[in-house]
Rosetta silent file (secondary structure, phi, psi, omega in degrees, C-alpha in Angstrom):
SEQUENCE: XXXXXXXXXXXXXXXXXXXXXXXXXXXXXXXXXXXXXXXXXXXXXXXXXXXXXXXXXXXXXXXXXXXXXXXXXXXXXXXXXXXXXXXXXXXXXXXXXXXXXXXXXXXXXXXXXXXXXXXXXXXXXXXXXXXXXXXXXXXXXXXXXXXXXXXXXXXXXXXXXXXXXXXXXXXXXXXXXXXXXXXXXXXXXXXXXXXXXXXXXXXXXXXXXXXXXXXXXXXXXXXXXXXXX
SCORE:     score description
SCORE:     0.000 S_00000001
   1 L     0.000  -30.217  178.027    0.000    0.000    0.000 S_00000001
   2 L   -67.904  -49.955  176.472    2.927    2.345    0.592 S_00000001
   3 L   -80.024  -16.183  170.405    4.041    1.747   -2.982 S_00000001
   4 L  -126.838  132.416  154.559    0.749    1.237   -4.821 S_00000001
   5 L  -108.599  134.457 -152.336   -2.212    2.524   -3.926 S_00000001
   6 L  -126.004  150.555 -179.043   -4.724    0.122   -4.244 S_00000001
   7 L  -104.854  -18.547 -162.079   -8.319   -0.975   -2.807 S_00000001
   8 L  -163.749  153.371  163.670   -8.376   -4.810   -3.675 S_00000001
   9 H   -34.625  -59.042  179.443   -7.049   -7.491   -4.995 S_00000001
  10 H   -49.974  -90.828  163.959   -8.993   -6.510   -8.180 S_00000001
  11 H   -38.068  -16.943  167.016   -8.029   -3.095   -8.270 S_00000001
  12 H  -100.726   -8.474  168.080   -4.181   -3.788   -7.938 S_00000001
  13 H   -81.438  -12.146 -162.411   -4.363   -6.427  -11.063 S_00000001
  14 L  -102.158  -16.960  174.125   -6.003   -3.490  -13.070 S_00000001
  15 L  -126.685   34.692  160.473   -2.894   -1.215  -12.406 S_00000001
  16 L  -106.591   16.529  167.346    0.044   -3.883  -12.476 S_00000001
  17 L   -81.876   -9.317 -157.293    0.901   -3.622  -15.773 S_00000001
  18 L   -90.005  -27.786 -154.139    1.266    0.257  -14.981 S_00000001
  19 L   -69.286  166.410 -151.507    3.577   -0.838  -11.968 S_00000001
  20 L   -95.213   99.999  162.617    7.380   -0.088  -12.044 S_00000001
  21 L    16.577   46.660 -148.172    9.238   -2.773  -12.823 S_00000001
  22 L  -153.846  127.165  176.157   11.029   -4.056   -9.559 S_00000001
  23 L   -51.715  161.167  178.289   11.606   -7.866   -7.748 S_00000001
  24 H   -76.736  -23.043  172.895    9.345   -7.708   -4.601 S_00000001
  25 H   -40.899  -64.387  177.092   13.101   -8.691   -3.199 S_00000001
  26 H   -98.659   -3.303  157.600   14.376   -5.185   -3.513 S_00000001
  27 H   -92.943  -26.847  163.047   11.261   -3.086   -3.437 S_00000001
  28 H  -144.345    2.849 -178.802    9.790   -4.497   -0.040 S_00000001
  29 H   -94.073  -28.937  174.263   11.244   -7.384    1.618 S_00000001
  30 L   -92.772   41.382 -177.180   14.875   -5.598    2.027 S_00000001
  31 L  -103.651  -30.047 -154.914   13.074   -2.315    2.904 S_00000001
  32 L   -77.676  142.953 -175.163   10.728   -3.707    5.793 S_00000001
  33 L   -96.941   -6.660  170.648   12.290   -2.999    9.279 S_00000001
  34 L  -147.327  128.799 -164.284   10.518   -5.643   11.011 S_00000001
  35 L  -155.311  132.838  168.784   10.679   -9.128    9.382 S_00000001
  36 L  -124.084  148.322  167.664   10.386  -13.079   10.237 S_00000001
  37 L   -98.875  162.154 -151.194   12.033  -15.884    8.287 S_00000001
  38 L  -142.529   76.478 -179.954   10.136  -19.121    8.024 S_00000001
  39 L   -67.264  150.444  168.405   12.663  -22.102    6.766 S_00000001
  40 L   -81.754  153.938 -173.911   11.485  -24.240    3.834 S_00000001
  41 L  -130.804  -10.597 -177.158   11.935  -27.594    3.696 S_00000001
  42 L   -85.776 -147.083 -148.595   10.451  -28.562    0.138 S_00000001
  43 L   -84.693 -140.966  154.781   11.495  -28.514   -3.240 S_00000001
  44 L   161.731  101.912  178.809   12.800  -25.079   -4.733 S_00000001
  45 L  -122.697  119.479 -176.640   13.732  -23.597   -8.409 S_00000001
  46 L   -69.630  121.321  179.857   14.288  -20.713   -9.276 S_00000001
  47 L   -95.902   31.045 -106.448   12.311  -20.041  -12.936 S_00000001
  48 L  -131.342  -25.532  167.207   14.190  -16.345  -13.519 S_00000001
  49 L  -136.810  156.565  154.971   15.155  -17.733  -17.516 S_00000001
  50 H   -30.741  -31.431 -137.624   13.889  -19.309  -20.176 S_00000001
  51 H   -94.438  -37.618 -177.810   16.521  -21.834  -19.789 S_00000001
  52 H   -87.804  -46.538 -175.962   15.032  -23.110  -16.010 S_00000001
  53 H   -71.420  -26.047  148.844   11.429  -22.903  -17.409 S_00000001
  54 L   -32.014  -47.683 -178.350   12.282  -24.942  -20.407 S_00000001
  55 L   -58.786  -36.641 -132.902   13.839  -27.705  -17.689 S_00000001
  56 L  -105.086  -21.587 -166.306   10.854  -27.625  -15.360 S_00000001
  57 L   -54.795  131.047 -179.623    8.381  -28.199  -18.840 S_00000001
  58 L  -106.222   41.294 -179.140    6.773  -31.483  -18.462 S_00000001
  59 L  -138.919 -177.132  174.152    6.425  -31.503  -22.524 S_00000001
  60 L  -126.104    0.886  168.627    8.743  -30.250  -24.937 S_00000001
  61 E  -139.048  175.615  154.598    6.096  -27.404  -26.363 S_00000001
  62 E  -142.455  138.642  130.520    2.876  -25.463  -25.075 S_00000001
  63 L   141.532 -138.012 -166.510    0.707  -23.797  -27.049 S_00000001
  64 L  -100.508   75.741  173.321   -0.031  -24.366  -30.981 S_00000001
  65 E  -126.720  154.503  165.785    3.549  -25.516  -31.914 S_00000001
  66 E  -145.938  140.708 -177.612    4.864  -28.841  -34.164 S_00000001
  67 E   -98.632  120.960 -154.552    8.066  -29.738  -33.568 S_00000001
  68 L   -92.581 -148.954 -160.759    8.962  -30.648  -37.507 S_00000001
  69 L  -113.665  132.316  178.069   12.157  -33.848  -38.816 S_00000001
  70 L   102.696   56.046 -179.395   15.769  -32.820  -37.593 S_00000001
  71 L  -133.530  131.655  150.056   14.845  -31.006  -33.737 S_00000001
  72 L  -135.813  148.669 -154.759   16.735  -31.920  -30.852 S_00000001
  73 L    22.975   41.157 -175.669   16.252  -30.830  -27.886 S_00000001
  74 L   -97.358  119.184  161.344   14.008  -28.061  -28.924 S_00000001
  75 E   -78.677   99.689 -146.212   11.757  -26.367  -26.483 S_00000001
  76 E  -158.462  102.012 -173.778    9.145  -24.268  -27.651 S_00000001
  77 E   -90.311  129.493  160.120    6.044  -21.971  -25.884 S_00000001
  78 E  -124.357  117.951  164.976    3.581  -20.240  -28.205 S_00000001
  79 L   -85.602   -6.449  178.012    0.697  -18.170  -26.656 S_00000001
  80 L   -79.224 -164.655 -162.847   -0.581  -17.015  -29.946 S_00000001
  81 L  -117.801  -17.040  177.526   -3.499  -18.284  -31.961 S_00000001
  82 L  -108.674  145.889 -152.633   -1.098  -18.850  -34.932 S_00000001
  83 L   -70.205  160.017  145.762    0.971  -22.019  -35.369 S_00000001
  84 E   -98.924  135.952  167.505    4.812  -22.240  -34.637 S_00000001
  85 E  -130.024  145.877 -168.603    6.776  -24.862  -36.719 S_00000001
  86 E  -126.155   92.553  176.834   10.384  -25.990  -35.401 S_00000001
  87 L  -116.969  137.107  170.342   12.336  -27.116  -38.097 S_00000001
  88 L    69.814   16.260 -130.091   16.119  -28.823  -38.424 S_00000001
  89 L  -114.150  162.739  119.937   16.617  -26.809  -35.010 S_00000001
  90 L   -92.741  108.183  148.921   19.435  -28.265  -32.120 S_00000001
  91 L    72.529   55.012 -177.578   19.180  -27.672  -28.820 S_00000001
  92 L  -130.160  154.899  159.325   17.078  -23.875  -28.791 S_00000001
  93 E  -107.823  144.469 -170.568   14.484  -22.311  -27.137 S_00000001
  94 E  -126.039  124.535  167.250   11.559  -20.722  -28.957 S_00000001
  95 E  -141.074  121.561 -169.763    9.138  -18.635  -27.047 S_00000001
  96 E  -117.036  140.663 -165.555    6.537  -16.573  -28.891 S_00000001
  97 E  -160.263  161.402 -176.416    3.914  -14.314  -27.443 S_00000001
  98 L   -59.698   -2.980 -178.061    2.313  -11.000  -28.529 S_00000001
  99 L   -97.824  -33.570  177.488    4.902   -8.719  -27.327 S_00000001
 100 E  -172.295 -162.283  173.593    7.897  -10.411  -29.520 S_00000001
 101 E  -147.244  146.813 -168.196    9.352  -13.743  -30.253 S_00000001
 102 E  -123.261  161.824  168.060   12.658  -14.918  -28.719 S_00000001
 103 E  -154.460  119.613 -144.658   15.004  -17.993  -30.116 S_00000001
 104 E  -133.202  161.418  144.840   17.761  -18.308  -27.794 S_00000001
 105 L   -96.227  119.487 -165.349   20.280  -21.058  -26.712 S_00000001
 106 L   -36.608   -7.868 -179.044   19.348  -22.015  -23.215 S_00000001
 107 L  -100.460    4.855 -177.690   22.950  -20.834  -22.429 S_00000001
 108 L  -121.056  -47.617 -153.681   22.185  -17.473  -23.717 S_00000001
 109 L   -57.142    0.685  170.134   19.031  -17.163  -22.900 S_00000001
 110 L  -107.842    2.397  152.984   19.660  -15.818  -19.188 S_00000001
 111 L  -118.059   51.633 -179.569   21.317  -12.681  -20.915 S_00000001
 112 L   -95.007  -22.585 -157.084   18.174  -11.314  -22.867 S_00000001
 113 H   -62.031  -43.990 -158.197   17.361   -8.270  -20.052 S_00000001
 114 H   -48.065  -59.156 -153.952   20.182   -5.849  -21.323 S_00000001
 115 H   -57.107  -51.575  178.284   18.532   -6.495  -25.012 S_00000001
 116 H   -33.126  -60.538 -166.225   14.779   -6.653  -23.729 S_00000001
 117 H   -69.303  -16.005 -179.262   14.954   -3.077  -22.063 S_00000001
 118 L  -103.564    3.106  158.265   15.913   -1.476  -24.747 S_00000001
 119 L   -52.537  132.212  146.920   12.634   -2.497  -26.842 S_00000001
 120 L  -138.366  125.132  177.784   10.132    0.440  -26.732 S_00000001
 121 L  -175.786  119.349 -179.498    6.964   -1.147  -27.363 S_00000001
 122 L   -51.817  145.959  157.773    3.856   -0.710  -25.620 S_00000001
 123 L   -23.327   95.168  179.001    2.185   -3.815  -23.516 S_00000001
 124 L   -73.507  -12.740 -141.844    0.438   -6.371  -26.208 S_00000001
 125 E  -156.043  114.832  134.592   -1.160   -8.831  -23.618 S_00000001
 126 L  -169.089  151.570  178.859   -2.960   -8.489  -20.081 S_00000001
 127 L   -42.786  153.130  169.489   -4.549   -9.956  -17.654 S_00000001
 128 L  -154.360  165.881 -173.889   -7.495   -8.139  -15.681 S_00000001
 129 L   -41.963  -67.359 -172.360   -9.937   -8.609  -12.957 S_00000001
 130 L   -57.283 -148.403   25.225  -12.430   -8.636  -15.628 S_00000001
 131 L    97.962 -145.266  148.715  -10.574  -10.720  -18.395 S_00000001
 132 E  -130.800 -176.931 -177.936   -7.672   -9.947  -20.937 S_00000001
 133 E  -170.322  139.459 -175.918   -7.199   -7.971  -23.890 S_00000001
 134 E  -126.426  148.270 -170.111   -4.655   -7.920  -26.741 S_00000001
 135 E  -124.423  114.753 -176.220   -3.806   -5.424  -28.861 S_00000001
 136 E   -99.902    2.088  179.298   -4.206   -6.286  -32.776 S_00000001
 137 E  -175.341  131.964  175.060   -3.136   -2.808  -34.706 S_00000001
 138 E  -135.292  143.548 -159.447   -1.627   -0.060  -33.402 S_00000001
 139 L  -133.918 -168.493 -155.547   -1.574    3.220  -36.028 S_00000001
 140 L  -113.167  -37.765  163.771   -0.065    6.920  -35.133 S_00000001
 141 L  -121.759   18.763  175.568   -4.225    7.864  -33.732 S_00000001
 142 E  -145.798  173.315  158.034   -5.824    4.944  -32.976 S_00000001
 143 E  -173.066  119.871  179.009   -5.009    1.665  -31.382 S_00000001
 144 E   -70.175  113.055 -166.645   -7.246   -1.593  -31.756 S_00000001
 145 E  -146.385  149.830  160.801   -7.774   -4.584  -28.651 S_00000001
 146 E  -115.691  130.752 -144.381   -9.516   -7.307  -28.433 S_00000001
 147 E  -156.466  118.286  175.245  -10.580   -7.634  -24.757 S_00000001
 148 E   -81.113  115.897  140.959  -12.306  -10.841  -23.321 S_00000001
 149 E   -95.184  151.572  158.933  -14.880  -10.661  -20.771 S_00000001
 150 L   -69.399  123.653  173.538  -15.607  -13.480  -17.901 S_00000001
 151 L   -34.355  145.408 -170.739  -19.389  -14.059  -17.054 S_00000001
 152 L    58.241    1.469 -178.437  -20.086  -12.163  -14.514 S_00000001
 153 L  -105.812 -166.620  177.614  -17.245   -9.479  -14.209 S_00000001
 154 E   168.031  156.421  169.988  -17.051   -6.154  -15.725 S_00000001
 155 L   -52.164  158.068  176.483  -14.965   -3.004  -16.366 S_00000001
 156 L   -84.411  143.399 -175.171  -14.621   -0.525  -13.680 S_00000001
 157 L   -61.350  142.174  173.558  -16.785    3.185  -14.539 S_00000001
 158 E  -170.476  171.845  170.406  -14.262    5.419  -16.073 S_00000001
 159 E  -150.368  169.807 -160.586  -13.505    7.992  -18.793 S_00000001
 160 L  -135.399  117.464  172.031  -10.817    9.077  -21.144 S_00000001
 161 L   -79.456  -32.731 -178.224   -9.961   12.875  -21.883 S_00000001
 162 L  -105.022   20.803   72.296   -7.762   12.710  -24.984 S_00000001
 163 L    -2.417  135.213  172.657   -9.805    9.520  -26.608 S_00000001
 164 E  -125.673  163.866 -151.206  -12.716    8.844  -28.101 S_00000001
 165 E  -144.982   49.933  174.739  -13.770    5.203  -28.170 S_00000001
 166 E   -54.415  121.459 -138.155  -15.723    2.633  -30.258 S_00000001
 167 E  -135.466   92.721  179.407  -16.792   -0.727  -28.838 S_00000001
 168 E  -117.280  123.073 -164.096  -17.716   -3.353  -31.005 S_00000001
 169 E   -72.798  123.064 -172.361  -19.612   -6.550  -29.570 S_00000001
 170 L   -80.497  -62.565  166.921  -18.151   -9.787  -31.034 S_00000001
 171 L  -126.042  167.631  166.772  -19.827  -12.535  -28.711 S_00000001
 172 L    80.118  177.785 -177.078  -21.689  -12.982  -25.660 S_00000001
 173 L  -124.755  176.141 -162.494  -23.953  -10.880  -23.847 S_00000001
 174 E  -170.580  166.844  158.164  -23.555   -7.760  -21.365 S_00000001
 175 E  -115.141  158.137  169.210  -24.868   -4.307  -20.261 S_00000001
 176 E  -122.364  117.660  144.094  -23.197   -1.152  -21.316 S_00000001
 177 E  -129.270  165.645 -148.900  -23.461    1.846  -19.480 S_00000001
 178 E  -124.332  121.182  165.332  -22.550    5.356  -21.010 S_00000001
 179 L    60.747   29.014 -173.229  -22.841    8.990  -18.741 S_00000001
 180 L   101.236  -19.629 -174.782  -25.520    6.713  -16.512 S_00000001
 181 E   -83.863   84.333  168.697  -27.435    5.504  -19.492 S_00000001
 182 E   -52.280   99.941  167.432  -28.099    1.378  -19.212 S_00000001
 183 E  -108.422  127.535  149.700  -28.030   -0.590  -22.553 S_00000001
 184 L   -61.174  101.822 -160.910  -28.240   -4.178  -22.982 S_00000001
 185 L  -101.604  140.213  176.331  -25.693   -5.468  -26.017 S_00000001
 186 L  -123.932 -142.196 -170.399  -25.552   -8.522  -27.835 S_00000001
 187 L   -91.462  122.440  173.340  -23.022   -9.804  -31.077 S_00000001
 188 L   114.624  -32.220  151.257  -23.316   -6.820  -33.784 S_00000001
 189 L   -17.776  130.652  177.175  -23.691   -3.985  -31.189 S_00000001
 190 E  -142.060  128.878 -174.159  -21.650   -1.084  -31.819 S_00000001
 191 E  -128.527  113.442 -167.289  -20.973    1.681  -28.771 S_00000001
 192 L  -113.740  119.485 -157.808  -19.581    5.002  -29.534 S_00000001
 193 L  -120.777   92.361 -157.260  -17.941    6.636  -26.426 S_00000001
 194 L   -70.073  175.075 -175.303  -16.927   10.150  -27.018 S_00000001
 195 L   -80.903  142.326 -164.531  -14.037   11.541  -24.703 S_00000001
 196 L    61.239   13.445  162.160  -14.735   12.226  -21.083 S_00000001
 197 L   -94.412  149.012 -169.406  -17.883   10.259  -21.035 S_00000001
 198 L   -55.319  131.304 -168.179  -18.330    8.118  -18.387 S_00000001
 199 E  -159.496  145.237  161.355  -18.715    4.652  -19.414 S_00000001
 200 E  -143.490  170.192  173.348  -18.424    0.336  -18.487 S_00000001
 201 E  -145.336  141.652  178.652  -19.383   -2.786  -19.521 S_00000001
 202 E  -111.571  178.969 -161.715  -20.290   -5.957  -17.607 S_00000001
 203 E  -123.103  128.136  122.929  -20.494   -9.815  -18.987 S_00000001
 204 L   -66.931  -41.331  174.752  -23.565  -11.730  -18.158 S_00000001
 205 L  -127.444  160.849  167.869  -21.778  -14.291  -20.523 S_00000001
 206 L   -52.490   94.647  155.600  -18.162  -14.534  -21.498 S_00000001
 207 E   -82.943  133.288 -170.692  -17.894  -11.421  -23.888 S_00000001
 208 L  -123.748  157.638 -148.601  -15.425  -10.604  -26.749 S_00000001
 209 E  -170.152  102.463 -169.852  -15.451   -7.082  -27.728 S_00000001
 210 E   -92.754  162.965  174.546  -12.769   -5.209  -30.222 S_00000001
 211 E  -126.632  113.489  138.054  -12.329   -1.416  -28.671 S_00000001
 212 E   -81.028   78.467  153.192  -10.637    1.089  -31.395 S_00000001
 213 E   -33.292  108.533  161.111   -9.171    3.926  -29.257 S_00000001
 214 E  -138.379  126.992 -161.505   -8.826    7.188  -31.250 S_00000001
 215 L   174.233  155.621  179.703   -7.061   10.562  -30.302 S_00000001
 216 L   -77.063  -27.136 -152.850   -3.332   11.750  -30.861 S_00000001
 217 L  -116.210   74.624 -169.303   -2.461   11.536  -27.304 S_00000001
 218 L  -121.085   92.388  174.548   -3.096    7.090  -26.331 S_00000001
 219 L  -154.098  161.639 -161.075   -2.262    6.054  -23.175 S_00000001
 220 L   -54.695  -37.908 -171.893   -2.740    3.732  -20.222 S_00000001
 221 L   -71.720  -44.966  173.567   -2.897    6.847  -17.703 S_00000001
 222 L   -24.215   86.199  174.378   -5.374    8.517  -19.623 S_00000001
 223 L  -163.828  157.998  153.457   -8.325    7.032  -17.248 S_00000001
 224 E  -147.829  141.625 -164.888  -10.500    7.955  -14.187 S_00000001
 225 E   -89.895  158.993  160.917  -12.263    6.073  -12.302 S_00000001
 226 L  -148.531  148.030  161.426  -15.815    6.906  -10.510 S_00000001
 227 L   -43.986  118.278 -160.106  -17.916    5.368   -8.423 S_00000001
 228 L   -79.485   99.966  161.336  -21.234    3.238  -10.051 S_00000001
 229 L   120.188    0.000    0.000  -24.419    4.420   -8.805 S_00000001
């Protein structure tokens, strides 16, 4: 609470993607002035590279990968919806996900941060109380996500000052409300949310939903929250 402030569980998953980069090691356990250790007696591995999560895999892929004729030892994660193929490959790791794709030797692969940090590229992929959401197009004024809700959750009330907003329902069913105004949406809806109006949407069923965000000025801080009601 000293470092984020937060109300819930819920509410601190909706701003840790915002949060600063830092192990909980050095931001609060060698800060705290009063502290008990607890020894462990079970197993313990550290997963901190590719190289240890590749070991600990009890497969040699996840996601939508084929490991093709000539792979050895090849090790291979895909979170995307599109296939990976592994061909002729010896002894690499492949891990592909919407923010970039890495192909490493597990002996290199514990010297990616230096490279990593020096990316600038906004957040493709995260989690939320309410769902996820991925980001499919990004332009110079707009930027395009596809954002999953879970039955029964929903967005928090908020608005956007430099943004204007379009909402288009893919599946499932939900309410949308806009400045106070309750609509019920189903697949084929379309909800146009000018800047600074107030606005959320909840899931009755697991909802899919593309958002196009457009304004020169696109960013996660743009937001305010309000109370519902």
């Amino acid at each position: 609470h000293e470092l984020i402030d937060f109300k819930d569980y819920y509410d601190l998953l909706d701003k840790y993607a915002n949060a600063k980069k830092i192990s909980f090691d050095y931001a609060v356990v060698e800060h705290e002035k009063s502290i008990q250790v607890m020894r462990f007696s079970g197993e313990w591995k550290d997963l901190g590279t590719w190289n240890t999560f590749a070991e600990s895999m009890s497969s040699d892929t996840i996601g939508k990968v084929v490991i093709g004729d000539g792979c050895q030892g090849v090790k291979a994660i895909n979170s995307l919806d599109i296939p990976v193929l592994c061909m002729g490959l010896d002894n690499v790791i492949v891990a592909s996900s919407p923010e970039g794709v890495l192909i490493t030797s597990p002996e290199q692969s514990a010297h990616i941060k230096p490279f990593v940090e020096n990316f600038d590229s906004r957040v493709r992929f995260a989690e939320k109380s309410w769902g996820r959401y991925e980001v499919i197009d990004v332009s110079e004024d707009s930027l395009t996500i596809k954002a999953t809700l879970q039955a029964g959750h929903g967005m928090s009330y908020h608005s956007h000052e430099r943004r204007n907003e379009i909402w288009n329902i893919v599946s499932g069913q939900g309410s949308v409300i806009v400045d106070g105004m309750s609509q019920h949406v189903h697949p084929g809806d379309v909800i146009t949310i000018e800047a600074g109006c107030r606005h959320t949407i909840s899931a009755e069923t697991d909802l899919v939903l593309i958002e196009v965000q457009i304004g020169k000025d696109i960013s996660v801080s743009d937001k305010k929250k309000y109370k519902l009601g």
